[in-house]
Amino acid sequence: MNRFEYVRPASVTEAIAAAAAPGASYLASGTNLLDLMKGGVVRPSRLVDVSRLPGLDRIELQANGDLRIGALVRNADLAHDADFARACPAVAEALLSGASPQLRNAATIGGNLLQRTRCNYFYDTASACNKRTPGAGCDAHGGDNRHHAVLGWSNSCIATHPSDVCVPLVAFDAIAEIEGANGRREIAVEALHRLPGKTPEQDSALEPGELIVAVRLPAAAKSFAAHSRYLKLRDRTSYALALASVAAGLVTEGGTIKEARLALGGVAPKPWRARAAEAVLAGARIEPAAFRRAADVALGEAKPSGDNAFKIELARRIIVRALTLAAAGTPARMPALPASPFSSPAGAVQ
């Protein structure tokens, strides 16, 4: 690990000023960043510790019905907040599908959005990786690429985005609130992550020094709560990345789908919103044939990036399964833990 300067600002404004220095990185829990530093994958010259910034650890119901989640809310606290889990069950389900309990107790929502790919060639500094060293090449092409992308990849990079919770956030139109030297701005989580193209080193749409301060789920997301699921397939049940995952939400009436939301994980360099498949589902009868049509449309542009053609059929099947489960109705969630100090007042989220 390289030597670095450590700074602990007292406010968001101070944090942004400190992060303006070349080579600076934000540090929250460090569940991803510290691993990358230990392996020599990234070498920040300054760490700006934002883990104690005030006001970023709250789950709040806004006057317009939106749910605002501070960037420092822990994954476990959000997943086990009973009011939140009732309002956005697929997001809670995705949180509980990610990593291990120990990591969920530490990791933050803001950090989860910005975690780096878990591609083995990105982590192995002896391998060529355009994401780590622009222009170096990509050893994943022609290498061990069973886990890699089948949608949105390029000749420069075939890595996948690792987040679970980003998938339902994208499906339900979540917004990231961002602070930077030029003030506050908002961006859809769907647009936050970039496809690799010829510049895979640019993971996100954030400008240097910008800080995610909150994620906001629109009030409309709660209309899918009764028919909403997150389903993840992986090589082992615990502490593994998705081979393919799906967030599905439906609004139904009289055996017909009025509105649908569908996003995929584990198959692309960013969480993948399947808007064309949503359009196929809107107005369709709730039946397996409609789910299969939607799956075919969602994967219509998929192509192997190596030894991973199986992921296309796997993703089709998990889409059908997730839609089937969502149509059957959201099951009762596991009991919430005792209210955390970050939770909104009991019963506030409806």
CSV table of C-alpha atoms in Angstrom, one decimal:
chain,number,residue,atom,x,y,z
A,1,MET,CA,0.0,0.0,0.0
A,2,ASN,CA,1.3,3.5,-0.9
A,3,ARG,CA,1.8,6.3,1.6
A,4,PHE,CA,-1.1,8.7,1.7
A,5,GLU,CA,-2.4,11.8,3.5
A,6,TYR,CA,-5.5,11.3,5.7
A,7,VAL,CA,-8.1,14.0,6.2
A,8,ARG,CA,-11.3,14.0,8.2
A,9,PRO,CA,-13.5,17.0,7.3
A,10,ALA,CA,-16.3,18.2,9.5
A,11,SER,CA,-18.7,19.1,6.8
A,12,VAL,CA,-19.7,18.3,3.2
A,13,THR,CA,-18.2,21.6,2.1
A,14,GLU,CA,-14.9,20.8,3.7
A,15,ALA,CA,-14.9,17.3,2.2
A,16,ILE,CA,-15.4,18.6,-1.3
A,17,ALA,CA,-12.6,21.2,-0.8
A,18,ALA,CA,-10.3,18.5,0.5
A,19,ALA,CA,-11.1,16.1,-2.4
A,20,ALA,CA,-10.2,18.8,-5.0
A,21,ALA,CA,-6.5,17.8,-4.6
A,22,PRO,CA,-5.2,15.6,-7.4
A,23,GLY,CA,-5.2,11.9,-6.4
A,24,ALA,CA,-7.7,12.3,-3.6
A,25,SER,CA,-10.3,9.7,-2.9
A,26,TYR,CA,-13.3,9.6,-0.6
A,27,LEU,CA,-13.3,7.0,2.2
A,28,ALA,CA,-16.5,5.8,4.0
A,29,SER,CA,-16.3,2.3,5.3
A,30,GLY,CA,-13.6,1.3,2.8
A,31,THR,CA,-15.0,-2.2,2.2
A,32,ASN,CA,-13.9,-1.9,-1.4
A,33,LEU,CA,-11.4,0.9,-1.5
A,34,LEU,CA,-9.0,-0.5,1.1
A,35,ASP,CA,-8.9,-3.9,-0.7
A,36,LEU,CA,-7.9,-2.1,-3.9
A,37,MET,CA,-5.3,-0.1,-2.1
A,38,LYS,CA,-3.8,-3.1,-0.4
A,39,GLY,CA,-3.5,-4.9,-3.8
A,40,GLY,CA,-1.9,-1.8,-5.4
A,41,VAL,CA,-4.8,-1.5,-7.8
A,42,VAL,CA,-5.5,2.1,-6.8
A,43,ARG,CA,-3.0,4.5,-5.1
A,44,PRO,CA,-4.7,7.6,-3.8
A,45,SER,CA,-2.4,10.3,-2.4
A,46,ARG,CA,-5.1,11.6,-0.1
A,47,LEU,CA,-8.0,9.9,1.7
A,48,VAL,CA,-10.9,12.1,2.6
A,49,ASP,CA,-12.8,10.4,5.4
A,50,VAL,CA,-16.5,11.2,5.0
A,51,SER,CA,-17.7,8.5,7.4
A,52,ARG,CA,-18.6,10.9,10.2
A,53,LEU,CA,-20.2,13.7,8.1
A,54,PRO,CA,-23.4,14.9,9.9
A,55,GLY,CA,-26.8,14.4,8.3
A,56,LEU,CA,-25.9,11.7,5.8
A,57,ASP,CA,-27.0,8.8,7.9
A,58,ARG,CA,-30.8,9.3,7.8
A,59,ILE,CA,-33.7,7.6,6.1
A,60,GLU,CA,-36.3,10.3,5.5
A,61,LEU,CA,-39.8,10.5,4.0
A,62,GLN,CA,-40.1,13.7,1.9
A,63,ALA,CA,-43.2,15.9,1.8
A,64,ASN,CA,-43.9,14.7,-1.8
A,65,GLY,CA,-43.7,11.0,-0.8
A,66,ASP,CA,-40.1,10.4,-2.0
A,67,LEU,CA,-37.8,8.3,0.2
A,68,ARG,CA,-34.5,9.9,0.8
A,69,ILE,CA,-31.6,7.7,1.9
A,70,GLY,CA,-28.4,9.4,3.1
A,71,ALA,CA,-25.3,8.1,1.5
A,72,LEU,CA,-23.9,7.0,4.9
A,73,VAL,CA,-26.8,4.8,5.8
A,74,ARG,CA,-25.5,1.2,6.3
A,75,ASN,CA,-26.8,-1.5,4.0
A,76,ALA,CA,-27.9,-3.6,6.9
A,77,ASP,CA,-29.7,-0.7,8.6
A,78,LEU,CA,-31.7,0.1,5.4
A,79,ALA,CA,-32.5,-3.6,4.6
A,80,HIS,CA,-33.8,-4.2,8.2
A,81,ASP,CA,-35.8,-0.9,8.5
A,82,ALA,CA,-39.3,-2.3,8.6
A,83,ASP,CA,-41.0,0.8,7.1
A,84,PHE,CA,-38.5,0.9,4.2
A,85,ALA,CA,-38.8,-2.8,3.5
A,86,ARG,CA,-42.6,-2.6,3.2
A,87,ALA,CA,-42.3,0.4,0.9
A,88,CYS,CA,-39.4,-0.9,-1.3
A,89,PRO,CA,-39.2,-4.7,-0.8
A,90,ALA,CA,-37.1,-5.4,-3.8
A,91,VAL,CA,-34.4,-3.0,-2.7
A,92,ALA,CA,-34.4,-4.6,0.8
A,93,GLU,CA,-34.2,-8.0,-0.8
A,94,ALA,CA,-31.2,-7.0,-3.0
A,95,LEU,CA,-29.4,-5.5,0.0
A,96,LEU,CA,-29.8,-8.8,1.9
A,97,SER,CA,-28.5,-10.7,-1.2
A,98,GLY,CA,-25.2,-8.8,-1.3
A,99,ALA,CA,-21.9,-9.7,0.4
A,100,SER,CA,-21.9,-11.1,3.9
A,101,PRO,CA,-23.7,-9.9,7.1
A,102,GLN,CA,-20.4,-8.4,8.4
A,103,LEU,CA,-19.9,-6.4,5.2
A,104,ARG,CA,-23.5,-5.3,5.1
A,105,ASN,CA,-23.1,-4.0,8.7
A,106,ALA,CA,-20.3,-1.7,7.5
A,107,ALA,CA,-20.9,-0.9,3.8
A,108,THR,CA,-22.8,2.3,3.0
A,109,ILE,CA,-25.4,3.0,0.3
A,110,GLY,CA,-23.2,5.7,-1.3
A,111,GLY,CA,-20.2,3.4,-1.4
A,112,ASN,CA,-22.2,0.6,-2.8
A,113,LEU,CA,-23.2,2.7,-5.9
A,114,LEU,CA,-19.5,3.5,-6.6
A,115,GLN,CA,-17.8,0.1,-5.9
A,116,ARG,CA,-15.4,-1.1,-8.6
A,117,THR,CA,-15.8,-4.2,-10.7
A,118,ARG,CA,-14.7,-7.5,-9.2
A,119,CYS,CA,-13.1,-8.7,-12.5
A,120,ASN,CA,-10.1,-10.8,-11.6
A,121,TYR,CA,-7.9,-9.1,-14.3
A,122,PHE,CA,-8.7,-5.7,-12.8
A,123,TYR,CA,-7.5,-6.9,-9.4
A,124,ASP,CA,-4.4,-8.6,-10.7
A,125,THR,CA,-1.9,-5.9,-11.3
A,126,ALA,CA,0.2,-8.3,-13.4
A,127,SER,CA,-2.6,-8.6,-16.0
A,128,ALA,CA,-3.5,-6.1,-18.7
A,129,CYS,CA,-6.5,-4.1,-17.9
A,130,ASN,CA,-7.8,-1.0,-19.7
A,131,LYS,CA,-10.0,-0.1,-16.7
A,132,ARG,CA,-7.0,0.0,-14.4
A,133,THR,CA,-4.4,1.3,-16.9
A,134,PRO,CA,-5.9,2.9,-20.0
A,135,GLY,CA,-4.4,1.5,-23.2
A,136,ALA,CA,-2.9,-1.6,-21.6
A,137,GLY,CA,-5.3,-4.0,-23.2
A,138,CYS,CA,-7.8,-6.5,-21.7
A,139,ASP,CA,-6.6,-9.9,-20.7
A,140,ALA,CA,-10.2,-10.9,-19.9
A,141,HIS,CA,-10.7,-11.2,-23.7
A,142,GLY,CA,-9.5,-14.8,-24.3
A,143,GLY,CA,-9.1,-15.4,-20.6
A,144,ASP,CA,-11.2,-16.8,-17.8
A,145,ASN,CA,-14.4,-14.8,-18.7
A,146,ARG,CA,-17.3,-17.0,-17.6
A,147,HIS,CA,-18.6,-14.3,-15.3
A,148,HIS,CA,-18.2,-11.4,-17.7
A,149,ALA,CA,-20.7,-9.2,-19.6
A,150,VAL,CA,-23.1,-10.3,-22.4
A,151,LEU,CA,-24.7,-6.8,-22.7
A,152,GLY,CA,-23.1,-3.4,-23.2
A,153,TRP,CA,-19.5,-4.6,-23.3
A,154,SER,CA,-16.8,-3.3,-25.7
A,155,ASN,CA,-13.5,-4.5,-27.1
A,156,SER,CA,-11.8,-2.4,-24.4
A,157,CYS,CA,-13.6,-4.0,-21.4
A,158,ILE,CA,-16.0,-6.9,-20.7
A,159,ALA,CA,-16.2,-6.5,-16.9
A,160,THR,CA,-19.6,-6.5,-15.1
A,161,HIS,CA,-20.8,-4.1,-12.4
A,162,PRO,CA,-20.9,-6.0,-9.0
A,163,SER,CA,-23.7,-4.2,-7.1
A,164,ASP,CA,-26.9,-5.9,-6.1
A,165,VAL,CA,-28.8,-2.9,-4.7
A,166,CYS,CA,-28.1,-0.8,-7.8
A,167,VAL,CA,-30.3,-3.1,-9.9
A,168,PRO,CA,-33.6,-2.3,-8.2
A,169,LEU,CA,-32.6,1.3,-7.7
A,170,VAL,CA,-32.3,1.5,-11.5
A,171,ALA,CA,-35.5,-0.4,-12.0
A,172,PHE,CA,-37.5,2.0,-9.8
A,173,ASP,CA,-36.0,5.3,-11.1
A,174,ALA,CA,-33.8,6.2,-8.1
A,175,ILE,CA,-32.0,9.6,-8.2
A,176,ALA,CA,-28.5,10.3,-6.8
A,177,GLU,CA,-28.0,13.6,-5.1
A,178,ILE,CA,-24.5,14.9,-5.7
A,179,GLU,CA,-22.5,17.8,-4.2
A,180,GLY,CA,-19.4,19.2,-5.8
A,181,ALA,CA,-17.3,22.3,-6.3
A,182,ASN,CA,-20.0,23.7,-8.7
A,183,GLY,CA,-22.9,23.1,-6.3
A,184,ARG,CA,-25.6,20.4,-6.0
A,185,ARG,CA,-26.9,18.4,-8.9
A,186,GLU,CA,-29.0,15.3,-9.4
A,187,ILE,CA,-28.6,12.4,-11.8
A,188,ALA,CA,-30.7,9.2,-12.3
A,189,VAL,CA,-28.9,6.2,-10.9
A,190,GLU,CA,-29.5,4.6,-14.3
A,191,ALA,CA,-27.3,7.3,-15.9
A,192,LEU,CA,-24.7,7.3,-13.1
A,193,HIS,CA,-22.7,4.3,-14.4
A,194,ARG,CA,-21.1,4.4,-17.8
A,195,LEU,CA,-20.7,1.8,-20.5
A,196,PRO,CA,-17.0,1.1,-21.2
A,197,GLY,CA,-16.8,2.1,-24.9
A,198,LYS,CA,-13.2,3.1,-25.5
A,199,THR,CA,-12.8,4.7,-22.0
A,200,PRO,CA,-13.5,1.9,-19.5
A,201,GLU,CA,-11.5,3.7,-16.8
A,202,GLN,CA,-14.4,6.2,-16.5
A,203,ASP,CA,-16.7,4.2,-14.3
A,204,SER,CA,-19.3,6.9,-13.6
A,205,ALA,CA,-20.6,10.2,-14.6
A,206,LEU,CA,-19.2,11.9,-11.5
A,207,GLU,CA,-16.8,14.8,-11.9
A,208,PRO,CA,-13.6,14.8,-9.9
A,209,GLY,CA,-14.2,15.7,-6.3
A,210,GLU,CA,-18.0,15.2,-6.5
A,211,LEU,CA,-19.6,13.4,-3.6
A,212,ILE,CA,-22.9,11.4,-3.5
A,213,VAL,CA,-24.8,12.7,-0.5
A,214,ALA,CA,-28.1,10.8,-0.9
A,215,VAL,CA,-30.2,8.5,-3.0
A,216,ARG,CA,-33.8,9.2,-3.5
A,217,LEU,CA,-36.6,6.8,-4.5
A,218,PRO,CA,-39.6,8.5,-6.0
A,219,ALA,CA,-43.0,8.1,-4.4
A,220,ALA,CA,-44.1,6.1,-7.5
A,221,ALA,CA,-41.7,3.3,-6.5
A,222,LYS,CA,-44.1,2.3,-3.7
A,223,SER,CA,-46.8,1.5,-6.2
A,224,PHE,CA,-44.9,-1.7,-7.0
A,225,ALA,CA,-44.5,-2.8,-3.4
A,226,ALA,CA,-47.2,-5.5,-3.6
A,227,HIS,CA,-45.7,-7.2,-6.6
A,228,SER,CA,-41.9,-6.7,-6.4
A,229,ARG,CA,-39.0,-9.1,-6.2
A,230,TYR,CA,-35.2,-9.3,-6.6
A,231,LEU,CA,-33.8,-12.6,-7.6
A,232,LYS,CA,-30.1,-13.5,-7.8
A,233,LEU,CA,-28.3,-16.6,-9.2
A,234,ARG,CA,-24.7,-17.3,-8.2
A,235,ASP,CA,-22.3,-20.1,-8.0
A,236,ARG,CA,-22.8,-20.4,-4.2
A,237,THR,CA,-25.6,-19.2,-2.1
A,238,SER,CA,-23.6,-17.0,0.3
A,239,TYR,CA,-21.1,-14.2,-0.4
A,240,ALA,CA,-20.9,-14.5,-4.1
A,241,LEU,CA,-21.4,-12.1,-7.0
A,242,ALA,CA,-24.4,-12.6,-9.4
A,243,LEU,CA,-24.0,-14.6,-12.5
A,244,ALA,CA,-27.3,-12.9,-13.3
A,245,SER,CA,-29.9,-11.1,-11.2
A,246,VAL,CA,-33.2,-9.4,-11.8
A,247,ALA,CA,-35.3,-6.7,-10.1
A,248,ALA,CA,-38.9,-7.0,-11.2
A,249,GLY,CA,-41.9,-4.9,-10.2
A,250,LEU,CA,-45.5,-5.0,-11.5
A,251,VAL,CA,-48.7,-3.0,-11.0
A,252,THR,CA,-51.6,-5.3,-11.8
A,253,GLU,CA,-55.3,-5.1,-12.2
A,254,GLY,CA,-57.8,-7.8,-13.0
A,255,GLY,CA,-55.2,-10.3,-14.4
A,256,THR,CA,-53.5,-7.6,-16.5
A,257,ILE,CA,-50.2,-5.8,-16.1
A,258,LYS,CA,-50.7,-2.1,-16.0
A,259,GLU,CA,-47.1,-1.1,-15.5
A,260,ALA,CA,-43.8,-3.0,-15.2
A,261,ARG,CA,-40.2,-2.4,-14.1
A,262,LEU,CA,-37.3,-4.7,-15.0
A,263,ALA,CA,-33.6,-4.4,-14.5
A,264,LEU,CA,-30.7,-6.9,-14.8
A,265,GLY,CA,-27.5,-7.3,-12.8
A,266,GLY,CA,-24.4,-9.4,-13.4
A,267,VAL,CA,-24.7,-9.3,-17.2
A,268,ALA,CA,-23.4,-5.8,-18.1
A,269,PRO,CA,-20.8,-3.2,-17.1
A,270,LYS,CA,-23.7,-1.3,-15.4
A,271,PRO,CA,-27.0,-2.2,-14.0
A,272,TRP,CA,-29.1,-2.8,-17.1
A,273,ARG,CA,-32.6,-1.3,-17.4
A,274,ALA,CA,-34.8,-3.4,-19.8
A,275,ARG,CA,-37.1,-0.7,-20.9
A,276,ALA,CA,-38.2,-2.4,-24.2
A,277,ALA,CA,-39.2,-5.5,-22.1
A,278,GLU,CA,-41.2,-3.2,-19.8
A,279,ALA,CA,-43.1,-1.9,-22.8
A,280,VAL,CA,-43.9,-5.5,-23.9
A,281,LEU,CA,-45.3,-6.3,-20.4
A,282,ALA,CA,-47.5,-3.1,-20.2
A,283,GLY,CA,-51.1,-4.2,-21.0
A,284,ALA,CA,-50.2,-7.9,-21.2
A,285,ARG,CA,-52.1,-10.6,-19.4
A,286,ILE,CA,-50.3,-12.1,-16.5
A,287,GLU,CA,-49.2,-15.4,-18.0
A,288,PRO,CA,-45.9,-17.3,-18.7
A,289,ALA,CA,-46.0,-16.4,-22.5
A,290,ALA,CA,-45.9,-12.7,-21.7
A,291,PHE,CA,-43.0,-13.2,-19.3
A,292,ARG,CA,-41.1,-15.2,-22.0
A,293,ARG,CA,-41.7,-12.5,-24.6
A,294,ALA,CA,-40.3,-9.9,-22.2
A,295,ALA,CA,-37.3,-12.0,-21.5
A,296,ASP,CA,-36.5,-12.5,-25.2
A,297,VAL,CA,-36.8,-8.7,-25.7
A,298,ALA,CA,-34.6,-7.9,-22.7
A,299,LEU,CA,-31.8,-10.2,-24.0
A,300,GLY,CA,-32.4,-9.4,-27.7
A,301,GLU,CA,-29.0,-7.6,-28.0
A,302,ALA,CA,-27.0,-9.9,-25.8
A,303,LYS,CA,-24.0,-11.7,-27.2
A,304,PRO,CA,-21.2,-13.6,-25.5
A,305,SER,CA,-17.9,-11.8,-24.7
A,306,GLY,CA,-16.1,-15.1,-24.3
A,307,ASP,CA,-17.0,-18.4,-22.6
A,308,ASN,CA,-20.2,-17.1,-21.2
A,309,ALA,CA,-23.0,-17.7,-23.8
A,310,PHE,CA,-24.8,-19.7,-21.0
A,311,LYS,CA,-25.5,-16.4,-19.2
A,312,ILE,CA,-27.9,-15.3,-21.9
A,313,GLU,CA,-30.2,-18.3,-21.4
A,314,LEU,CA,-29.7,-18.1,-17.7
A,315,ALA,CA,-30.8,-14.5,-17.7
A,316,ARG,CA,-33.8,-15.3,-19.8
A,317,ARG,CA,-34.9,-17.9,-17.3
A,318,ILE,CA,-34.3,-15.8,-14.2
A,319,ILE,CA,-36.4,-13.0,-15.8
A,320,VAL,CA,-39.3,-15.3,-16.3
A,321,ARG,CA,-38.9,-16.6,-12.7
A,322,ALA,CA,-38.6,-13.2,-11.2
A,323,LEU,CA,-41.7,-11.9,-13.1
A,324,THR,CA,-43.6,-15.1,-12.0
A,325,LEU,CA,-42.7,-14.5,-8.4
A,326,ALA,CA,-43.5,-10.8,-8.6
A,327,ALA,CA,-46.9,-11.5,-10.1
A,328,ALA,CA,-47.7,-13.9,-7.3
A,329,GLY,CA,-47.2,-11.1,-4.8
A,330,THR,CA,-44.5,-9.9,-2.5
A,331,PRO,CA,-44.0,-12.3,0.4
A,332,ALA,CA,-43.7,-11.3,4.0
A,333,ARG,CA,-40.1,-10.1,4.7
A,334,MET,CA,-37.9,-11.4,7.5
A,335,PRO,CA,-38.6,-9.5,10.7
A,336,ALA,CA,-36.8,-6.2,10.9
A,337,LEU,CA,-34.1,-5.7,13.5
A,338,PRO,CA,-34.8,-3.3,16.4
A,339,ALA,CA,-35.1,0.2,15.0
A,340,SER,CA,-31.8,1.7,14.1
A,341,PRO,CA,-30.9,5.3,15.1
A,342,PHE,CA,-31.0,6.1,11.4
A,343,SER,CA,-34.5,4.9,10.8
A,344,SER,CA,-37.5,7.2,10.2
A,345,PRO,CA,-40.2,7.2,12.9
A,346,ALA,CA,-42.2,4.0,13.0
A,347,GLY,CA,-45.0,4.0,10.5
A,348,ALA,CA,-43.7,7.1,8.7
A,349,VAL,CA,-43.0,5.4,5.4
A,350,GLN,CA,-46.3,4.3,3.9
